[in-house]
XYZ file of C-alpha atoms in Angstrom:
341
model
C 9.259 61.973 47.108
C 7.420 63.772 49.699
C 5.557 61.958 52.296
C 4.104 64.941 53.591
C 0.971 65.712 51.552
C -2.725 65.629 51.836
C -3.376 62.956 54.239
C 0.205 61.346 54.624
C 0.125 58.040 56.748
C -3.173 58.831 58.648
C -5.041 55.598 58.988
C -2.220 53.573 57.213
C 0.144 52.280 60.087
C 0.810 49.137 58.026
C 1.871 51.019 54.767
C 3.944 53.180 57.166
C 5.679 50.134 58.717
C 6.297 48.605 55.142
C 7.757 51.637 53.668
C 9.870 52.464 56.766
C 11.254 48.866 56.802
C 12.193 49.085 53.150
C 13.914 52.166 53.506
C 15.908 51.354 56.509
C 16.626 47.506 54.949
C 17.432 48.819 51.427
C 19.990 51.355 52.791
C 21.736 49.250 55.416
C 22.504 46.577 52.975
C 24.718 48.837 51.136
C 26.895 49.701 54.013
C 30.388 48.520 53.233
C 30.760 46.367 56.295
C 27.430 44.679 55.670
C 28.192 43.906 51.606
C 29.182 40.355 52.358
C 25.610 39.616 53.954
C 23.895 41.121 50.626
C 24.252 37.770 48.990
C 21.750 36.087 51.471
C 18.995 38.396 50.261
C 19.213 37.221 46.502
C 16.540 34.989 44.924
C 18.610 32.270 43.528
C 16.810 29.198 42.273
C 19.794 26.903 42.202
C 20.423 27.597 45.863
C 16.767 27.266 46.768
C 16.035 24.084 44.873
C 19.277 22.158 44.821
C 20.771 23.465 48.272
C 17.535 23.778 50.216
C 18.013 27.363 51.221
C 14.215 28.050 51.167
C 14.389 30.898 53.542
C 15.661 32.956 50.353
C 12.011 32.932 49.173
C 11.199 35.426 52.223
C 14.244 37.149 52.890
C 14.552 38.293 49.232
C 11.344 40.037 49.566
C 12.361 42.397 52.569
C 14.499 44.794 50.834
C 15.241 46.337 47.306
C 18.929 45.724 46.111
C 18.436 47.965 43.225
C 18.011 51.720 43.843
C 15.688 52.299 40.772
C 13.485 49.476 41.916
C 13.369 51.014 45.457
C 12.502 54.508 44.204
C 9.449 53.150 41.702
C 8.140 50.559 44.659
C 8.151 53.088 47.363
C 6.276 55.624 45.340
C 3.819 52.726 44.220
C 3.221 51.559 47.831
C 2.577 55.078 48.990
C 0.039 55.874 46.239
C -1.537 52.397 46.807
C -2.028 53.122 50.438
C -5.524 54.149 49.936
C -6.505 50.497 49.979
C -5.362 50.464 53.797
C -7.715 53.331 54.440
C -10.707 51.498 52.440
C -10.136 48.072 53.761
C -8.760 48.706 57.371
C -5.338 47.716 58.504
C -6.252 44.166 59.407
C -8.166 43.251 56.162
C -5.164 45.104 54.133
C -2.704 42.920 56.232
C -4.620 39.731 55.238
C -4.454 40.850 51.684
C -0.871 41.369 51.655
C -0.127 38.140 53.477
C -2.371 36.040 51.135
C -0.988 37.803 47.843
C 2.566 37.545 49.117
C 2.215 33.703 49.734
C 0.503 33.158 46.394
C 3.151 34.983 44.422
C 5.998 33.283 46.172
C 4.492 29.865 45.120
C 3.916 31.309 41.457
C 7.454 32.677 41.278
C 8.840 29.276 42.352
C 6.637 27.251 40.009
C 7.237 29.412 37.012
C 11.214 29.299 37.481
C 11.294 25.934 38.226
C 9.374 25.011 34.961
C 11.514 27.431 32.817
C 14.739 26.150 34.260
C 14.253 22.498 34.649
C 11.396 21.378 32.501
C 11.154 23.622 29.337
C 14.790 23.234 28.682
C 14.753 27.044 27.674
C 18.316 28.331 27.062
C 18.141 31.519 29.034
C 19.827 32.460 32.148
C 16.889 32.885 34.507
C 18.060 31.630 37.899
C 17.755 34.968 39.868
C 14.593 37.149 40.467
C 14.866 40.870 41.667
C 14.765 41.319 45.465
C 11.845 43.219 46.735
C 8.116 42.925 47.514
C 7.077 42.956 43.809
C 4.304 40.445 44.500
C 2.805 42.790 47.033
C 2.735 45.875 44.929
C 1.583 44.229 41.626
C -1.045 42.342 43.419
C -2.522 45.597 44.457
C -2.626 46.766 40.656
C -5.739 44.308 40.499
C -8.074 46.193 42.963
C -6.617 49.428 41.490
C -7.677 48.460 38.076
C -11.082 46.960 38.955
C -12.412 49.385 41.741
C -10.941 52.774 41.109
C -12.857 54.556 38.338
C -10.952 55.909 35.303
C -11.673 59.533 35.329
C -10.116 61.230 32.183
C -8.398 64.669 32.747
C -6.999 65.428 29.338
C -5.551 63.593 26.006
C -2.073 63.524 24.423
C -1.919 62.666 20.903
C -5.612 61.287 21.109
C -4.612 59.085 24.086
C -6.700 59.766 27.273
C -4.535 60.647 30.427
C -6.342 60.198 33.828
C -5.535 60.307 37.431
C -4.441 56.773 37.200
C -1.770 57.056 34.433
C 1.162 58.027 36.554
C 0.747 54.908 38.850
C 0.525 52.669 35.625
C 3.630 54.164 34.222
C 5.405 53.519 37.547
C 4.302 50.072 37.665
C 5.345 49.625 33.867
C 8.869 51.032 34.606
C 9.300 48.632 37.567
C 8.183 45.806 35.519
C 10.107 46.485 32.402
C 13.515 46.862 34.078
C 14.357 43.350 33.359
C 12.776 39.992 31.976
C 13.045 38.656 35.724
C 11.240 41.847 37.107
C 8.381 41.024 34.448
C 7.995 37.409 35.663
C 7.856 38.640 39.580
C 5.246 41.316 38.335
C 3.274 39.004 36.518
C 3.130 36.578 39.412
C 2.149 39.364 41.482
C -0.765 40.216 39.073
C -1.861 36.705 39.019
C -1.991 36.439 42.856
C -3.960 39.421 43.006
C -6.493 37.997 40.590
C -6.683 34.567 42.317
C -7.178 36.528 45.578
C -10.027 38.436 44.089
C -11.650 35.245 42.748
C -10.927 33.716 46.117
C -9.069 30.716 44.554
C -9.636 27.762 46.718
C -10.994 29.722 49.430
C -7.699 31.602 50.021
C -9.473 34.565 51.800
C -10.867 31.989 54.499
C -7.468 30.112 55.056
C -4.897 32.932 54.835
C -5.813 35.858 56.982
C -5.063 37.814 60.124
C -7.367 36.468 62.899
C -9.332 39.278 64.779
C -7.561 38.591 68.076
C -4.368 39.297 66.354
C -5.549 42.293 64.624
C -6.906 43.684 68.115
C -3.709 43.108 69.963
C -1.521 44.782 67.146
C -4.033 47.756 67.321
C -3.812 48.191 71.094
C -0.071 47.878 71.226
C 1.969 48.555 68.149
C -0.880 50.636 66.453
C -0.918 53.064 68.832
C 2.952 53.907 68.177
C 2.742 53.700 64.338
C -0.593 55.724 64.230
C -0.279 59.390 62.405
C -2.157 62.175 63.595
C -4.797 63.686 61.118
C -3.824 66.280 58.786
C -4.391 69.856 59.818
C -2.813 71.969 56.967
C -4.371 70.708 54.014
C -5.540 74.033 52.646
C -2.180 75.487 53.178
C -0.490 73.382 50.738
C -3.247 72.593 48.442
C -2.049 72.420 44.777
C 1.408 73.739 45.798
C 3.480 71.090 44.010
C 2.811 68.425 41.509
C 3.120 65.824 44.243
C 0.447 67.662 46.350
C -1.833 67.831 43.260
C -1.186 64.071 42.441
C -2.355 63.181 46.095
C -5.501 65.256 45.731
C -6.158 63.373 42.666
C -5.968 60.121 44.390
C -8.357 61.473 47.300
C -10.724 62.423 44.585
C -10.551 58.742 43.176
C -11.619 57.235 46.403
C -14.646 59.514 46.506
C -15.215 58.491 42.880
C -15.828 55.030 44.249
C -18.985 56.113 45.817
C -20.591 57.232 42.780
C -19.500 53.972 40.900
C -20.887 51.830 43.354
C -24.115 53.559 43.521
C -24.742 54.074 39.828
C -27.244 51.088 39.327
C -29.493 52.764 42.084
C -29.970 56.201 40.930
C -33.534 56.288 40.504
C -34.666 54.830 43.551
C -33.897 57.097 46.584
C -33.408 60.763 47.473
C -30.819 63.091 46.088
C -27.362 62.684 48.017
C -26.339 65.591 50.053
C -23.264 65.870 52.043
C -23.717 66.458 55.805
C -22.804 69.828 57.196
C -22.819 71.576 53.951
C -25.467 74.059 53.372
C -28.096 73.363 50.409
C -26.671 75.915 48.059
C -22.941 74.495 48.524
C -24.317 71.120 48.247
C -25.900 71.613 44.857
C -22.508 73.244 43.608
C -20.831 70.232 45.057
C -23.326 67.822 43.326
C -22.973 69.894 39.913
C -19.243 69.474 39.964
C -18.889 65.763 40.826
C -21.628 64.603 38.583
C -20.997 67.025 35.922
C -24.239 68.580 36.566
C -26.320 65.329 36.254
C -28.936 64.139 38.763
C -27.633 61.399 40.997
C -29.518 59.698 43.769
C -28.815 57.218 46.476
C -31.099 54.291 47.474
C -33.764 54.882 50.041
C -32.410 54.463 53.682
C -32.804 50.866 55.039
C -35.541 49.952 57.473
C -33.493 46.834 58.343
C -30.623 47.442 60.752
C -27.203 46.501 59.790
C -25.324 43.361 60.769
C -22.903 43.438 63.735
C -20.337 41.995 61.355
C -20.859 45.238 58.909
C -20.636 47.657 61.607
C -17.614 45.828 63.105
C -15.882 45.818 59.768
C -16.167 49.517 59.505
C -15.291 50.164 62.892
C -12.127 48.408 62.554
C -11.264 50.932 59.793
C -11.272 53.745 62.315
C -14.776 55.170 62.108
C -16.976 56.045 65.086
C -19.686 53.407 65.555
C -22.579 55.865 65.471
C -21.296 57.508 62.087
C -20.993 53.722 60.824
C -24.522 52.925 61.455
C -25.931 55.864 60.087
C -23.806 55.564 56.900
C -25.059 51.900 56.513
C -28.665 53.076 57.114
C -28.168 55.807 54.511
C -26.538 53.424 52.016
C -29.093 50.410 52.326
C -26.731 48.461 54.473
C -24.286 48.392 51.416
C -20.712 48.278 53.016
C -18.894 49.777 50.097
C -21.148 52.572 49.492
C -21.076 53.252 53.312
C -17.419 53.176 53.346
C -17.112 56.049 50.714
C -19.624 58.055 52.561
C -17.614 57.916 55.615
C -14.355 58.635 53.578
C -16.266 61.667 51.923
C -17.526 62.949 55.160
C -13.930 62.750 56.921
C-alpha cells in the first residue's frame, strides 16, 4: 500500500498518527522478546468481567494482532481520511472519541448478554484486537454523505468509486463471527452519533482549548506539506487512480448538497478558471446539465461558522467568501473550499 499519492496526509495529522501508531504497535508485539506481553492486548470477556481487568477494553483497541486485519484496517483508515479533511482534525477527533467509547460499551453489553444471559452455547469470549469500532463507525458518514457515482457494471451489478472500500470492509468484517460483532457495534455507534443519541456530541467531544494546544504543539510536528507532484503521477498506478476517485467523491459532495437549490441562483464557476474552461468543467461534472448555486447571502456568516472552517486549515478571507457564495451553508462552503484548493 502506497501512502505517497495524490494528497497523502496533507491536513490529516490525526489519521497520520493513528496509522503510524498502529503500524509500530502491530509490528512490535510480534517481536520474540515481547510475545509474553501479547496476552495483555486480547479482549477477554472472562478476565474483564470476573477478574475486573477493565483496562483490556482500551488496550485491545491499540493494535491489530492479526496481519490480515492490520492490512485491511490500515487501508480503510487511509481511504476514510477524507473525513478529517472535511470535518477538521478537532471535530474528527471528537467523532473518533465518541464512537470508540460507544462501540466499547456496545461490545461489552452484547458479549455479556450472549455469554451470561442468553445461554447461547458458542465460544465467544474473545473479540479481535484493533480499532474496529473507529473504522466501521466511519462507514456511516461514508454511506450517507458520499454520493454513489457509478463507473461501470459487472454482470449487471453497478461498480462505483466506493465499491473497493465496501469490499475491504466486508473482508475485515467477515474474517470471523467475533469480527462481525465488533464491526456491527462500530456501525451502530456511528448511527447513534449521527442521531446525537442522548446528546453524545455535546458530552463527548474535544474542548476547543485542547484542540488549540494540540494544533500549536504536536500539530506542527505531524503536519504534512501539500502535494507538489500530482500531475507527474496522475493515473500511473491503480492506487493513484483510486485516490483520484476519492478526491472526486469529495467534490461530488458539493453538487449533492446543493441539488435542491439549482434554480435559485447563478451558474457556478470555479475561481481562476477561464470562462471557456469553466464551461468544459461544468459539462464534465454535471453531465452537460445546467446546475446553479443559491444567490450569495446578504447576511454575514456567524463567527461560529467561520471558526469551524478556519480550524480545518482554510484562510479566513476565503472562508468568508465561500460562506457568502453558498448562502452561509457550511457544508456547501466546505466543498467549495476543497474544490478550489
